[in-house]
Short mmCIF file of C-alpha atoms in Angstrom, two decimals:
data_model
loop_
_atom_site.label_atom_id
_atom_site.label_comp_id
_atom_site.label_asym_id
_atom_site.label_seq_id
_atom_site.Cartn_x
_atom_site.Cartn_y
_atom_site.Cartn_z
CA MET A 207 -22.72 81.33 -0.31
CA THR A 208 -23.44 84.02 -2.88
CA VAL A 209 -26.87 84.87 -4.26
CA GLU A 210 -26.89 85.00 -8.05
CA LYS A 211 -29.41 85.51 -10.82
CA MET A 212 -30.89 82.10 -11.55
CA ASP A 213 -30.18 80.65 -14.98
CA PRO A 214 -33.02 79.59 -17.32
CA VAL A 215 -32.38 75.87 -16.74
CA GLU A 216 -33.76 73.08 -14.59
CA VAL A 217 -32.70 69.56 -13.69
CA PHE A 218 -34.95 66.77 -14.97
CA ALA A 219 -34.98 62.97 -15.25
CA ALA A 220 -33.53 62.18 -18.70
CA GLY A 221 -34.42 58.48 -18.89
CA ASP A 222 -31.49 56.11 -19.43
CA LYS A 223 -29.09 59.07 -19.31
CA GLY A 224 -29.94 59.81 -15.66
CA ARG A 225 -30.27 63.47 -14.81
CA GLY A 226 -30.11 66.18 -17.44
CA LEU A 227 -30.66 69.91 -17.89
CA ARG A 228 -33.35 71.55 -19.99
CA VAL A 229 -34.18 75.18 -20.73
CA THR A 230 -37.12 76.92 -19.08
CA LYS A 231 -37.40 79.49 -21.90
CA GLU A 232 -36.58 79.63 -25.60
CA MET A 233 -32.91 80.35 -26.40
CA LYS A 234 -31.53 81.92 -29.57
CA ALA A 235 -28.30 81.12 -31.41
CA GLY A 236 -25.33 82.63 -29.59
CA GLU A 237 -27.17 83.22 -26.31
CA VAL A 238 -25.40 82.24 -23.09
CA VAL A 239 -27.57 79.62 -21.43
CA PHE A 240 -25.46 79.83 -18.30
CA ALA A 241 -21.97 80.79 -17.19
CA GLU A 242 -20.16 79.00 -14.38
CA ALA A 243 -16.91 79.60 -12.53
CA SER A 244 -14.83 76.50 -11.86
CA PHE A 245 -15.25 74.75 -8.53
CA ALA A 246 -11.56 73.90 -8.91
CA ALA A 247 -9.06 73.85 -11.78
CA VAL A 248 -5.40 72.99 -12.36
CA VAL A 249 -2.83 73.38 -15.12
CA PHE A 250 -1.55 70.17 -16.73
CA ASP A 251 1.76 68.90 -15.32
CA SER A 252 3.44 69.10 -18.73
CA LEU A 253 2.61 72.82 -19.10
CA SER A 254 3.05 74.00 -15.52
CA LEU A 255 6.05 76.19 -16.45
CA GLN A 256 4.40 77.79 -19.50
CA VAL A 257 0.81 78.53 -18.45
CA CYS A 258 -0.55 80.96 -15.86
CA HIS A 259 -2.03 78.96 -12.96
CA ASN A 260 -4.69 81.65 -12.50
CA CYS A 261 -6.09 82.61 -15.91
CA PHE A 262 -4.65 79.67 -17.95
CA ARG A 263 -3.04 81.94 -20.55
CA ARG A 264 0.23 80.76 -22.07
CA GLN A 265 3.17 83.01 -21.20
CA ALA A 266 6.70 83.21 -22.62
CA ASN A 267 8.25 84.34 -19.31
CA PRO A 268 5.81 83.69 -16.46
CA HIS A 269 6.33 84.91 -12.90
CA ARG A 270 7.17 82.03 -10.51
CA CYS A 271 5.84 81.65 -6.98
CA ALA A 272 8.87 82.23 -4.75
CA GLN A 273 7.54 79.92 -2.03
CA CYS A 274 6.65 76.62 -3.73
CA LYS A 275 8.59 77.36 -6.95
CA PHE A 276 5.93 75.39 -8.85
CA ALA A 277 3.05 77.75 -9.64
CA HIS A 278 3.59 80.30 -12.42
CA TYR A 279 1.60 83.43 -13.25
CA CYS A 280 1.31 86.15 -15.88
CA ASP A 281 2.47 88.69 -13.29
CA ARG A 282 1.97 89.68 -9.66
CA THR A 283 -1.60 90.79 -10.41
CA CYS A 284 -2.57 87.25 -11.45
CA GLN A 285 -0.59 85.83 -8.54
CA ARG A 286 -2.51 87.95 -6.02
CA ALA A 287 -5.81 86.97 -7.63
CA ALA A 288 -4.90 83.28 -7.28
CA TRP A 289 -3.58 83.38 -3.72
CA GLU A 290 -6.82 82.32 -2.04
CA GLU A 291 -6.85 79.15 -4.18
CA HIS A 292 -3.10 78.58 -4.04
CA LYS A 293 -2.04 79.28 -0.44
CA GLN A 294 -2.77 75.81 1.04
CA GLU A 295 -1.43 74.13 -2.10
CA CYS A 296 1.71 76.28 -1.84
CA SER A 297 2.37 75.18 1.73
CA ALA A 298 1.73 71.49 0.91
CA ILE A 299 4.10 71.53 -2.09
CA LYS A 300 6.80 73.23 -0.01
CA LYS A 301 6.48 70.61 2.68
CA ILE A 302 6.93 67.54 0.43
CA GLY A 303 9.42 69.28 -1.85
CA LYS A 304 7.61 68.76 -5.17
CA ALA A 305 4.18 69.04 -6.74
CA PRO A 306 2.13 65.84 -7.19
CA ASN A 307 0.37 65.06 -10.48
CA GLU A 308 -2.54 67.12 -11.76
CA ASN A 309 -5.23 64.69 -10.53
CA VAL A 310 -3.91 64.76 -6.97
CA ARG A 311 -3.61 68.55 -7.06
CA MET A 312 -7.17 68.77 -8.37
CA VAL A 313 -8.66 66.58 -5.62
CA ALA A 314 -6.80 68.55 -2.96
CA ARG A 315 -8.09 71.85 -4.39
CA ILE A 316 -11.65 70.48 -4.41
CA LEU A 317 -11.41 69.41 -0.77
CA TRP A 318 -9.87 72.68 0.39
CA ARG A 319 -12.71 74.50 -1.39
CA ILE A 320 -15.37 72.28 0.24
CA GLN A 321 -13.82 72.76 3.68
CA LYS A 322 -13.71 76.53 3.19
CA ASP A 323 -16.97 77.27 1.34
CA THR A 324 -19.00 74.02 1.76
CA ALA A 325 -20.02 71.86 -1.21
CA LEU A 326 -22.60 74.38 -2.43
CA VAL A 327 -20.84 77.67 -3.19
CA SER A 328 -23.66 79.49 -5.00
CA ASP A 329 -27.45 79.61 -5.21
CA ALA A 330 -27.05 78.96 -8.94
CA GLN A 331 -25.21 75.65 -8.32
CA LEU A 332 -27.66 72.87 -9.17
CA THR A 333 -25.79 69.87 -7.75
CA THR A 334 -23.00 68.98 -5.35
CA LEU A 335 -20.01 66.79 -6.11
CA ASP A 336 -21.46 64.08 -3.88
CA PHE A 337 -24.18 63.38 -6.47
CA LEU A 338 -21.95 63.34 -9.56
CA GLU A 339 -21.19 59.99 -11.17
CA ASP A 340 -17.76 58.46 -10.48
CA HIS A 341 -18.28 55.18 -12.43
CA LEU A 342 -15.79 53.39 -10.15
CA SER A 343 -17.79 50.16 -10.51
CA LYS A 344 -17.32 50.26 -14.30
CA MET A 345 -13.58 50.92 -14.31
CA SER A 346 -11.17 48.30 -15.62
CA PRO A 347 -8.79 46.62 -13.13
CA GLU A 348 -5.90 48.59 -14.69
CA ASP A 349 -7.70 51.93 -14.25
CA LEU A 350 -8.64 51.07 -10.66
CA LYS A 351 -5.02 50.19 -9.91
CA GLU A 352 -3.91 53.62 -11.22
CA LEU A 353 -6.62 55.29 -9.16
CA LYS A 354 -5.42 53.57 -5.98
CA VAL A 355 -1.89 54.83 -6.66
CA ASP A 356 -3.28 58.37 -7.01
CA VAL A 357 -5.17 57.96 -3.73
CA GLN A 358 -1.94 56.97 -1.98
CA HIS A 359 -0.11 59.96 -3.49
CA PHE A 360 -2.97 62.17 -2.30
CA TYR A 361 -2.51 61.07 1.32
CA ASN A 362 1.24 61.69 1.06
CA TYR A 363 0.43 65.21 -0.13
CA TRP A 364 -2.58 66.08 2.08
CA PRO A 365 -1.34 68.11 5.10
CA LYS A 366 -1.83 66.52 8.49
CA LYS A 367 -3.22 69.83 9.82
CA SER A 368 -6.03 69.70 7.23
CA LYS A 369 -9.29 67.95 8.09
CA PRO A 370 -9.01 64.15 7.56
CA VAL A 371 -10.89 62.73 4.56
CA GLY A 372 -12.03 59.12 4.11
CA GLU A 373 -10.56 56.95 1.35
CA ASP A 374 -13.97 56.22 -0.20
CA TYR A 375 -14.70 59.91 -0.70
CA VAL A 376 -11.23 60.62 -2.08
CA SER A 377 -11.68 57.73 -4.55
CA HIS A 378 -15.11 59.15 -5.49
CA LEU A 379 -13.52 62.52 -6.32
CA PHE A 380 -10.85 60.91 -8.51
CA GLY A 381 -13.64 59.10 -10.37
CA VAL A 382 -15.64 62.34 -10.74
CA ILE A 383 -12.62 64.12 -12.25
CA ASN A 384 -12.03 61.25 -14.67
CA CYS A 385 -15.61 61.36 -15.97
CA ASN A 386 -16.54 65.01 -15.53
CA GLY A 387 -13.36 67.05 -15.80
CA PHE A 388 -13.61 69.75 -18.49
CA THR A 389 -10.50 70.44 -20.57
CA LEU A 390 -9.43 74.09 -20.45
CA SER A 391 -7.78 75.70 -23.46
CA ASP A 392 -5.30 78.56 -23.74
CA GLN A 393 -6.28 82.10 -24.77
CA ARG A 394 -6.11 81.21 -28.47
CA GLY A 395 -8.29 78.14 -28.03
CA LEU A 396 -5.68 76.03 -29.80
CA GLN A 397 -4.09 73.97 -27.01
CA ALA A 398 -5.48 72.10 -24.01
CA VAL A 399 -3.64 73.47 -20.97
CA GLY A 400 -5.56 72.25 -17.93
CA VAL A 401 -8.67 70.70 -16.44
CA GLY A 402 -11.51 72.16 -14.39
CA LEU A 403 -14.60 70.92 -12.60
CA PHE A 404 -17.89 72.73 -13.21
CA PRO A 405 -20.81 71.10 -11.32
CA ASN A 406 -23.67 72.49 -13.44
CA LEU A 407 -21.88 71.63 -16.68
CA CYS A 408 -21.55 68.05 -15.41
CA LEU A 409 -25.35 67.76 -15.66
CA VAL A 410 -25.38 68.51 -19.41
CA ASN A 411 -25.61 65.23 -21.34
CA HIS A 412 -23.83 64.27 -24.54
CA ASP A 413 -25.06 64.31 -28.13
CA CYS A 414 -22.78 63.95 -31.15
CA TRP A 415 -24.82 66.72 -32.87
CA PRO A 416 -25.48 68.96 -29.84
CA ASN A 417 -27.52 72.13 -29.46
CA CYS A 418 -24.91 73.87 -27.29
CA THR A 419 -21.18 74.42 -27.11
CA VAL A 420 -18.90 75.17 -24.15
CA ILE A 421 -16.12 77.73 -24.26
CA LEU A 422 -13.70 78.99 -21.62
CA ASN A 423 -13.73 82.71 -21.00
CA PRO A 424 -10.36 83.29 -19.28
CA GLY A 425 -11.61 86.41 -17.49
CA ASN A 426 -9.86 89.75 -17.16
CA GLN A 427 -6.99 90.17 -14.71
CA THR A 428 -5.59 93.43 -16.11
CA ALA A 429 -6.96 95.79 -13.45
CA LEU A 430 -4.54 96.50 -10.59
CA ASP A 431 -7.38 96.23 -8.08
CA ALA A 432 -8.50 92.59 -7.78
CA LEU A 433 -12.06 93.82 -7.09
CA PHE A 434 -12.36 94.58 -10.80
CA HIS A 435 -11.16 91.20 -12.03
CA SER A 436 -13.61 88.96 -13.86
CA LYS A 437 -13.36 85.27 -13.02
CA ARG A 438 -12.29 82.39 -15.22
CA ARG A 439 -15.51 80.69 -16.25
CA ILE A 440 -17.13 78.47 -18.83
CA GLU A 441 -20.05 79.64 -20.91
CA LEU A 442 -22.66 77.25 -22.30
CA ARG A 443 -23.84 78.88 -25.54
CA ALA A 444 -26.75 77.91 -27.81
CA LEU A 445 -25.71 76.84 -31.33
CA GLY A 446 -29.18 77.56 -32.73
CA LYS A 447 -32.74 78.10 -31.58
CA ILE A 448 -33.59 75.89 -28.58
CA PRO A 449 -37.31 75.64 -27.77
CA GLU A 450 -38.52 75.92 -24.17
CA GLY A 451 -38.35 72.53 -22.43
CA GLU A 452 -35.74 71.00 -24.76
CA GLU A 453 -32.81 69.15 -23.23
CA LEU A 454 -29.43 70.87 -23.40
CA THR A 455 -26.62 68.81 -24.93
CA VAL A 456 -22.93 69.20 -25.70
CA SER A 457 -20.53 66.87 -27.47
CA TYR A 458 -18.00 65.11 -25.25
CA VAL A 459 -15.86 64.05 -28.26
CA ASP A 460 -14.89 65.51 -31.62
CA PHE A 461 -17.54 64.77 -34.24
CA LEU A 462 -14.85 64.01 -36.83
CA ASN A 463 -14.81 60.30 -36.13
CA VAL A 464 -17.12 57.70 -37.64
CA SER A 465 -20.00 56.59 -35.42
CA LYS A 466 -18.44 53.36 -34.13
CA ASP A 467 -15.22 55.19 -33.18
CA ARG A 468 -17.10 57.94 -31.34
CA GLN A 469 -19.13 55.28 -29.52
CA ARG A 470 -15.94 53.43 -28.56
CA LEU A 471 -14.32 56.62 -27.23
CA LEU A 472 -17.42 57.53 -25.22
CA LYS A 473 -17.68 54.04 -23.73
CA GLN A 474 -14.00 54.03 -22.84
CA GLN A 475 -13.93 57.48 -21.21
CA TYR A 476 -17.48 58.07 -19.99
CA TYR A 477 -18.87 54.52 -19.62
CA PHE A 478 -22.07 54.84 -21.67
CA ASP A 479 -23.34 53.66 -25.04
CA CYS A 480 -24.16 56.62 -27.28
CA LYS A 481 -27.61 56.23 -28.86
CA CYS A 482 -27.87 59.69 -30.41
CA GLU A 483 -29.46 60.04 -33.86
CA HIS A 484 -26.13 60.46 -35.65
CA CYS A 485 -24.65 57.30 -34.10
CA THR A 486 -27.83 55.23 -34.45
CA ASN A 487 -28.24 56.12 -38.13
CA ASN A 488 -24.52 56.43 -38.97
CA ILE A 489 -25.17 59.95 -40.28
CA LYS A 490 -22.24 61.37 -42.30
CA ASP A 491 -20.17 58.18 -41.91
CA ASP A 492 -20.31 57.78 -45.68
CA LEU A 493 -18.79 61.25 -46.16
CA MET A 494 -16.08 60.58 -43.57
CA MET A 495 -15.04 57.42 -45.48
CA ALA A 496 -15.68 58.90 -48.95
CA VAL A 497 -13.71 57.68 -51.98
CA LYS A 498 -13.29 59.29 -55.38
CA ASP A 499 -16.04 58.71 -57.91
CA THR A 500 -14.72 59.45 -61.41
CA ASP A 501 -17.42 59.06 -64.06
CA GLY A 502 -19.09 56.33 -62.02
CA HIS A 503 -15.83 54.46 -61.38
CA LYS A 504 -14.64 54.00 -57.78
CA PRO A 505 -11.32 52.53 -56.59
CA SER A 506 -11.43 48.89 -55.50
CA ALA A 507 -11.73 47.90 -51.84
CA ASP A 508 -8.13 46.60 -51.93
CA VAL A 509 -6.83 49.96 -53.17
CA VAL A 510 -8.82 51.85 -50.53
CA LYS A 511 -7.49 49.57 -47.78
CA ALA A 512 -3.91 49.97 -49.00
CA VAL A 513 -4.11 53.78 -49.04
CA THR A 514 -5.88 53.77 -45.66
CA ASP A 515 -3.00 51.74 -44.18
CA VAL A 516 -0.46 54.12 -45.75
CA SER A 517 -2.37 57.08 -44.27
CA LEU A 518 -2.42 55.64 -40.75
CA GLN A 519 1.31 54.86 -40.90
CA ALA A 520 2.03 58.35 -42.26
CA LEU A 521 0.14 60.03 -39.41
CA VAL A 522 2.26 58.13 -36.85
CA LYS A 523 5.48 59.08 -38.65
CA MET A 524 4.33 62.72 -38.90
CA GLU A 525 3.71 62.90 -35.16
CA GLU A 526 7.13 61.39 -34.43
CA ALA A 527 8.86 63.87 -36.74
CA ARG A 528 6.89 66.78 -35.30
CA THR A 529 7.82 65.75 -31.75
CA GLU A 530 11.50 65.71 -32.79
CA GLY A 531 11.11 69.16 -34.36
CA ASN A 532 11.91 67.80 -37.83
CA PHE A 533 9.33 69.88 -39.71
CA HIS A 534 10.88 69.37 -43.14
CA GLU A 535 10.33 65.62 -42.65
CA VAL A 536 6.71 66.24 -41.65
CA VAL A 537 6.12 68.18 -44.88
CA LYS A 538 7.84 65.48 -46.94
CA ILE A 539 5.62 62.76 -45.41
CA CYS A 540 2.50 64.88 -45.97
CA ARG A 541 3.28 65.50 -49.64
CA GLU A 542 4.04 61.83 -50.30
CA CYS A 543 0.86 60.74 -48.50
CA LEU A 544 -1.31 63.26 -50.36
CA GLU A 545 0.02 61.95 -53.71
CA LYS A 546 -1.38 58.54 -52.78
CA GLN A 547 -4.61 59.84 -51.19
CA ASP A 548 -5.76 62.33 -53.86
CA PRO A 549 -6.59 59.75 -56.56
CA VAL A 550 -8.44 57.52 -54.07
CA PHE A 551 -10.14 59.52 -51.29
CA GLY A 552 -13.06 61.94 -51.53
CA ASP A 553 -12.66 65.50 -50.26
CA THR A 554 -14.38 64.72 -46.93
CA ASN A 555 -12.41 61.56 -46.11
CA LEU A 556 -11.08 61.82 -42.56
CA HIS A 557 -7.64 60.42 -43.43
CA LEU A 558 -7.22 63.06 -46.13
CA LEU A 559 -8.44 65.88 -43.86
CA ARG A 560 -6.01 64.90 -41.09
CA VAL A 561 -3.05 65.05 -43.48
CA LEU A 562 -4.25 68.37 -44.93
CA SER A 563 -4.53 69.76 -41.39
CA ALA A 564 -1.00 68.68 -40.48
CA ALA A 565 0.43 69.97 -43.77
CA SER A 566 -1.20 73.41 -43.50
CA GLU A 567 -0.19 73.82 -39.85
CA VAL A 568 3.47 72.87 -40.31
CA LEU A 569 3.91 74.79 -43.58
CA SER A 570 2.44 77.89 -41.91
CA PHE A 571 4.94 77.48 -39.08
CA MET A 572 7.70 77.25 -41.69
CA GLN A 573 6.29 80.41 -43.35
CA GLN A 574 5.55 78.62 -46.62
CA PHE A 575 2.18 80.32 -46.67
CA THR A 576 1.11 79.88 -50.29
CA GLU A 577 1.27 76.08 -50.20
CA ALA A 578 -0.18 76.07 -46.67
CA ALA A 579 -3.14 78.16 -47.84
CA GLY A 580 -4.05 75.65 -50.55
CA TYR A 581 -4.13 72.79 -48.05
CA ALA A 582 -6.01 74.92 -45.48
CA GLN A 583 -8.72 75.78 -48.02
CA ARG A 584 -9.26 72.12 -48.89
CA MET A 585 -9.40 71.25 -45.21
CA VAL A 586 -12.03 73.92 -44.46
CA ASP A 587 -14.08 72.87 -47.51
CA GLY A 588 -14.15 69.30 -46.13
CA TYR A 589 -14.92 70.39 -42.56
CA THR A 590 -17.82 72.54 -43.78
CA LYS A 591 -19.54 69.45 -45.23
CA LEU A 592 -19.10 67.49 -41.99
CA TYR A 593 -19.40 69.78 -38.99
CA HIS A 594 -22.47 71.57 -37.66
CA PRO A 595 -22.46 75.02 -39.33
CA ASN A 596 -21.88 76.70 -35.96
CA ASN A 597 -19.26 74.25 -34.66
CA ALA A 598 -16.49 76.02 -32.71
CA GLN A 599 -13.76 73.83 -34.23
CA LEU A 600 -15.00 74.70 -37.72
CA GLY A 601 -14.85 78.38 -36.77
CA MET A 602 -11.31 78.08 -35.41
CA ALA A 603 -10.11 76.12 -38.45
CA THR A 604 -11.69 78.71 -40.78
CA MET A 605 -9.99 81.51 -38.84
CA ARG A 606 -6.58 79.83 -39.11
CA ALA A 607 -7.13 79.28 -42.83
CA GLY A 608 -8.02 82.96 -43.21
CA VAL A 609 -4.86 84.04 -41.39
CA THR A 610 -2.78 81.70 -43.58
CA HIS A 611 -4.28 83.19 -46.76
CA TRP A 612 -3.64 86.67 -45.37
CA HIS A 613 0.02 85.89 -44.82
CA ALA A 614 0.18 84.48 -48.34
CA GLY A 615 -1.12 87.77 -49.76
CA LEU A 616 -4.37 86.16 -50.96
CA ILE A 617 -6.45 88.97 -49.57
CA GLU A 618 -9.79 88.18 -51.27
CA ALA A 619 -9.89 84.61 -49.98
CA ALA A 620 -8.46 85.72 -46.61
CA HIS A 621 -11.19 88.29 -46.02
CA GLY A 622 -13.91 85.83 -47.02
CA LEU A 623 -12.62 83.16 -44.62
CA ILE A 624 -12.13 85.62 -41.77
CA CYS A 625 -15.70 86.91 -42.21
CA ARG A 626 -17.03 83.33 -42.17
CA ALA A 627 -15.03 82.54 -39.04
CA TYR A 628 -16.25 85.72 -37.36
CA GLY A 629 -19.87 84.74 -38.02
CA ILE A 630 -19.33 81.33 -36.39
CA LEU A 631 -17.31 82.57 -33.41
CA MET A 632 -19.83 85.30 -32.63
CA ILE A 633 -22.17 82.41 -31.83
CA THR A 634 -19.73 79.98 -30.22
CA HIS A 635 -17.52 82.46 -28.32
CA GLY A 636 -19.54 85.69 -28.24
CA PRO A 637 -18.47 89.27 -28.95
CA HIS A 638 -16.44 89.77 -25.76
CA HIS A 639 -14.14 86.74 -25.98
CA PRO A 640 -10.46 87.66 -26.68
CA ILE A 641 -10.41 85.49 -29.84
CA THR A 642 -13.54 87.15 -31.26
CA LYS A 643 -12.13 90.61 -30.53
CA ASP A 644 -8.91 89.74 -32.37
CA LEU A 645 -10.94 88.31 -35.24
CA GLU A 646 -12.99 91.51 -35.44
CA SER A 647 -9.75 93.52 -35.73
CA MET A 648 -8.55 91.18 -38.49
CA ARG A 649 -11.86 91.51 -40.31
CA THR A 650 -11.59 95.31 -40.23
CA GLN A 651 -7.98 95.19 -41.41
CA THR A 652 -8.59 92.74 -44.26
CA GLU A 653 -11.64 94.73 -45.38
CA MET A 654 -9.47 97.84 -45.65
CA GLU A 655 -6.74 95.92 -47.48
CA LEU A 656 -9.27 94.37 -49.86
CA ARG A 657 -10.54 97.82 -50.84
CA LEU A 658 -6.96 98.95 -51.51
CA PHE A 659 -6.24 95.75 -53.46
CA LYS A 660 -9.24 96.35 -55.74
CA GLN A 661 -8.12 99.93 -56.35
CA ASN A 662 -4.46 99.16 -57.15
CA GLU A 663 -2.86 95.72 -56.74
CA LEU A 664 0.71 97.00 -57.05
CA VAL A 665 0.26 99.64 -54.35
CA TYR A 666 -1.46 97.07 -52.11
CA HIS A 667 1.42 94.56 -52.30
CA SER A 668 4.01 97.30 -51.70
CA MET A 669 2.16 98.57 -48.64
CA ARG A 670 1.57 95.05 -47.36
CA GLU A 671 5.30 94.23 -47.44
CA ALA A 672 6.05 97.47 -45.61
CA MET A 673 3.40 96.73 -42.95
CA LEU A 674 4.64 93.19 -42.35
CA SER A 675 8.21 94.41 -41.96
CA ALA A 676 7.22 97.09 -39.45
CA LYS A 677 4.49 95.47 -37.35
CA PRO A 678 3.89 91.74 -36.79
CA MET A 679 0.34 90.38 -36.82
CA MET A 680 -1.05 89.46 -33.42
CA LEU A 681 -3.66 86.94 -32.28
CA ALA A 682 -4.91 86.85 -28.69
CA GLY A 683 -1.87 88.78 -27.56
CA GLU A 684 0.64 86.51 -29.30
CA GLN A 685 2.76 87.32 -32.32
CA ILE A 686 2.11 85.28 -35.44
CA LYS A 687 5.15 84.60 -37.60
CA THR A 688 5.04 86.43 -40.93
CA THR A 689 7.21 86.83 -43.98
CA SER A 690 9.15 90.05 -44.41
#
């Protein structure tokens, strides 16, 4: 067990919600309430060949473990750093000839960690996995059937030389992962790549309009000596001022769903009825379902329903076309859908925002940046009216919109969006996160370009074309496609 500086939090009885965490001193916006290394974490099955199993960064050509041929790493430095976690897993995978699914791998990693370090690995750990909710009694018969299959797969995977574990406890751990697993994102914060278990974070209750956000800091594995590596960890950061004694909350689901849909998702995944202020009072639901109001005239309910149905069908078709790699078809569907939506939906309507998001993303990928920038701006304008002003997803969307405008040569709008995103991400991610550092570099670059643009537009565009031809733009270590 390691002795660590105690965090300014305490466990308390939170009424119907069970246990919760509250702060023991006032916190300011952007402050780290606590940081926590994962008790265990695994990469998703579908991304096991593309993501480092140590730091969870995406890699174009990862280094493969020569023994199990399943685990992949950035390089040998990451592989050495991960060996303590991977060695028993490596042997087990070799023995059965293939890796089991991510849930089975996760339970095995948890148990190996408990058997090695005990269930309490740090003085700062406020609970053990034994006391976390598994909600097995609330699971549907179908979910319980799937869980039993996972339990059987676990016993096929668990080495006979390892300490035996009872079926009830194994089932408990599968339930804990289902309810408490935290999704881990890649280094750009754009794609979910794995799942981790963080005991202290499990004590933070949900609110649809929370006072904290959680981000993954992937750590630093660049030093040759593993002693100088910083660990993969989550950081719970304050979104605004939190008075001493106030409960800490995070949102378990994206706020961009109307209240009844968020409540349904929370009941389905986490087995509780959300009674937060925003759900109870349906706050912002009217904006999320907004329709056009032209001189006091609104479209009829039949028209709204018809366009809503078209929108839902279009989103399904878009996803199918995107999966097939048919991006021209995605753009075609988006344009046709927007023609129908624009006369009917308000600028904060969720159906409209989802199409704008898809259109801007795919057009950016196709390097049609000018059209993409227009859609991205509308999307950010809508998000700004819906999200908390310091919401991480708002910050990421604003950053992407800024990059899109930059590629389109719209330097004034680009710099403004990048500055806005930087202000949000300084709070949600902090100054040392790789994304914030990249954003700071972009802010400096666009500021310089904006000064040049204001001095001489012709010279600016000539220099910009030369720069893009010579040096691609980078974000979190990855090249972003640009025009030449």
